[in-house]
Amino acid sequence: MRLILIGVALLAMATIGRIVFLGNYLREDIAAQSSAQLVTLANYAAREVDHNLMERREFLQRAASRIPDKLLRNAPQLEAWLEERQHIGGLFSEGMLVIDPQGRALSRQPDMAPQLGHDLADEDFFQQAVKGEFVVGRPFKAPSSQVPVLPMALPLRNPAGQVTGVLVGVSALESRNFLEALHAIHIGTTGGLVLVSPRDKLIVGASDSDTALMATPGKGLYQQHDPANRSLSGIGISPAGVEELTAVAVVPLSGWLVVAHQPTKEAFAPVTRLQHFMKVNSLVLLAFIVVVMMVVLRYLLRPLRRAAEHADRMTQGELPLEPLPVVRNDEVGHMTVAFNRVLSKLIESRGELQYLAHHDKLTGLPNRQLLAEKMQAAFDRAQRHQHKVVLLYLDLDGFKAINDGLGHEAGDAALREIASRLTSTLRRVDTVARVGGDEFVVLLSDLHDNAKSVAECVAGKCLEVFKTPVRVAGQTRTLGVSIGLAVRNGYSSAEEMLNAADQAMYRAKVDGRGRFCWADASELSRFELMPTSGDAQRPETEQTN
């Protein structure tokens, strides 16, 4: 009895110690991992917002450089010209207008200048733009639609470099192609992202769209919104008094801050559940051990100890995973048999889990993770043997009409058919992967100096695949494809090469779809290359029908 009591006391102390120390350890570990994830999310959202702002700035620059001077004196033609550019670009959902140097509107835009000559001289974006610089204005609610919008302005210059007016574009903050990533990301139940303008002391947008255009807390009330804390991450207290994990990233073009936050109560919920689970199970285990030790201590524990030792050696890799020996036909034997069944299921499912982790569930093609591994292996071989690697980025044309018009099942069937055609068309050593909804990637490795011609031949085969219509939902539909190609010699990362091919694919779509384009020098300029004999020049952009 004394031995039983000592064992129970030691087990109870060990359990309490595990609950306390393991809980603290897991909290620190989860806090570090969650903070890293929040930093990643904040940086991703900041890059997306900055990219969208830069895209609109470049659009304004192109438009400003092409406005004929005579249009500034003809309001109807100027409005028609702006409306045409707006429809082509699709970046300024709320419209564009031109203002003369005195602040009078030369064209109409309902929420900024409802009539010609409307005075906009007091607007902050005009006052900065007329000084000769691009400006992201202060967000506000449009008077007519009450939709939060953002003005961006760029000065117009004559050949002498003098400012002759200001070109303004207005985008709805919640438009699909602007702050989509910000509104799409939610962290846990109540966490998310907040886009803050320290200059304007406004919340520009957030995962919770109801907070858009709300004033930020006063200085010092929430340090994550202060410009001085742009690199702050960790645990803080929200204005509502809630402890939160936070991370901050900067949007370079506008100076905005992206704040990712999640209440620590949600982040540490697994630790709380684990502690509760450990408490309940420890009590059950204590009661069970007392009964077992009192009734069948020596009889029961001997085979259990042997089985535990055997299983422990298997988990440590000292023994292969194999069924445990059944010592006798009793409860211990039954438990051993049940464990053996579970072990058999585990061995069977391990291969399936490994397959599912690296392949697309719909098409059976390699997924982005397996593609990255294959690309890295191809890069390593290319560096060792001075070979080249080519990446083809395929984006289907016309898939949305099938998916939306005939239903998702028809869209899935079309994707499976395209995957089958691509697989049967290419060599077995080539890799075909699905990396998005209707996006596929073909990886060609171990190529020599004829890599470009081989890649163009493969691209031509891929285009041929789409000349045969697909039959889905009892209907025959035609799909097209736009292809971007990038060739490297191994000295780059998978993500950089994917981005370069993706940009080239986008140009193929802009140039008319149903063709392929090579990644040009500007899209590959960020790659640090080591020159090889077959890489004296970067491939020029090419297209084909």
mmCIF file of C-alpha atoms in Angstrom, residues 391-397 418 422 426 431-443 458-459 461-463 465-466 480-485 498 501-502 504-506 509 515-516:
data_model
loop_
_atom_site.group_PDB
_atom_site.id
_atom_site.type_symbol
_atom_site.label_atom_id
_atom_site.label_comp_id
_atom_site.label_asym_id
_atom_site.label_seq_id
_atom_site.Cartn_x
_atom_site.Cartn_y
_atom_site.Cartn_z
ATOM 1 C CA LEU A 391 9.124 27.076 -66.527
ATOM 2 C CA LEU A 392 5.825 27.402 -68.441
ATOM 3 C CA TYR A 393 3.032 29.188 -66.561
ATOM 4 C CA LEU A 394 -0.377 28.317 -68.093
ATOM 5 C CA ASP A 395 -3.583 30.214 -67.333
ATOM 6 C CA LEU A 396 -6.814 29.008 -68.952
ATOM 7 C CA ASP A 397 -8.834 31.404 -71.119
ATOM 8 C CA ILE A 418 -7.034 19.523 -69.323
ATOM 9 C CA LEU A 422 -1.242 17.970 -70.663
ATOM 10 C CA LEU A 426 4.456 15.960 -72.380
ATOM 11 C CA THR A 431 6.500 17.903 -64.413
ATOM 12 C CA VAL A 432 2.949 19.204 -64.807
ATOM 13 C CA ALA A 433 1.555 20.837 -61.647
ATOM 14 C CA ARG A 434 -1.605 22.662 -60.708
ATOM 15 C CA VAL A 435 -0.812 25.797 -58.704
ATOM 16 C CA GLY A 436 -4.186 27.572 -58.631
ATOM 17 C CA GLY A 437 -7.825 27.437 -59.670
ATOM 18 C CA ASP A 438 -7.208 27.351 -63.433
ATOM 19 C CA GLU A 439 -3.440 27.766 -63.415
ATOM 20 C CA PHE A 440 -0.963 25.043 -64.358
ATOM 21 C CA VAL A 441 2.826 24.965 -64.448
ATOM 22 C CA VAL A 442 5.088 22.829 -66.641
ATOM 23 C CA LEU A 443 8.672 22.307 -65.452
ATOM 24 C CA VAL A 458 6.486 22.322 -75.647
ATOM 25 C CA ALA A 459 4.494 25.563 -75.489
ATOM 26 C CA LYS A 461 2.135 21.401 -77.947
ATOM 27 C CA CYS A 462 0.302 22.905 -74.995
ATOM 28 C CA LEU A 463 -1.484 25.333 -77.310
ATOM 29 C CA VAL A 465 -3.999 20.654 -76.578
ATOM 30 C CA PHE A 466 -6.581 23.417 -76.314
ATOM 31 C CA GLY A 480 -7.851 28.644 -74.563
ATOM 32 C CA VAL A 481 -4.602 29.172 -72.746
ATOM 33 C CA SER A 482 -2.079 31.958 -72.240
ATOM 34 C CA ILE A 483 1.468 30.852 -71.451
ATOM 35 C CA GLY A 484 4.380 32.649 -69.823
ATOM 36 C CA LEU A 485 7.879 31.173 -70.130
ATOM 37 C CA LEU A 498 7.206 31.484 -60.879
ATOM 38 C CA ALA A 501 6.688 33.324 -65.732
ATOM 39 C CA ASP A 502 3.430 34.619 -64.259
ATOM 40 C CA ALA A 504 5.041 36.849 -68.901
ATOM 41 C CA MET A 505 1.736 34.932 -68.950
ATOM 42 C CA TYR A 506 -0.103 38.142 -68.056
ATOM 43 C CA LYS A 509 -3.182 37.644 -72.097
ATOM 44 C CA ARG A 515 -0.235 32.548 -77.226
ATOM 45 C CA PHE A 516 2.973 32.427 -75.235
#
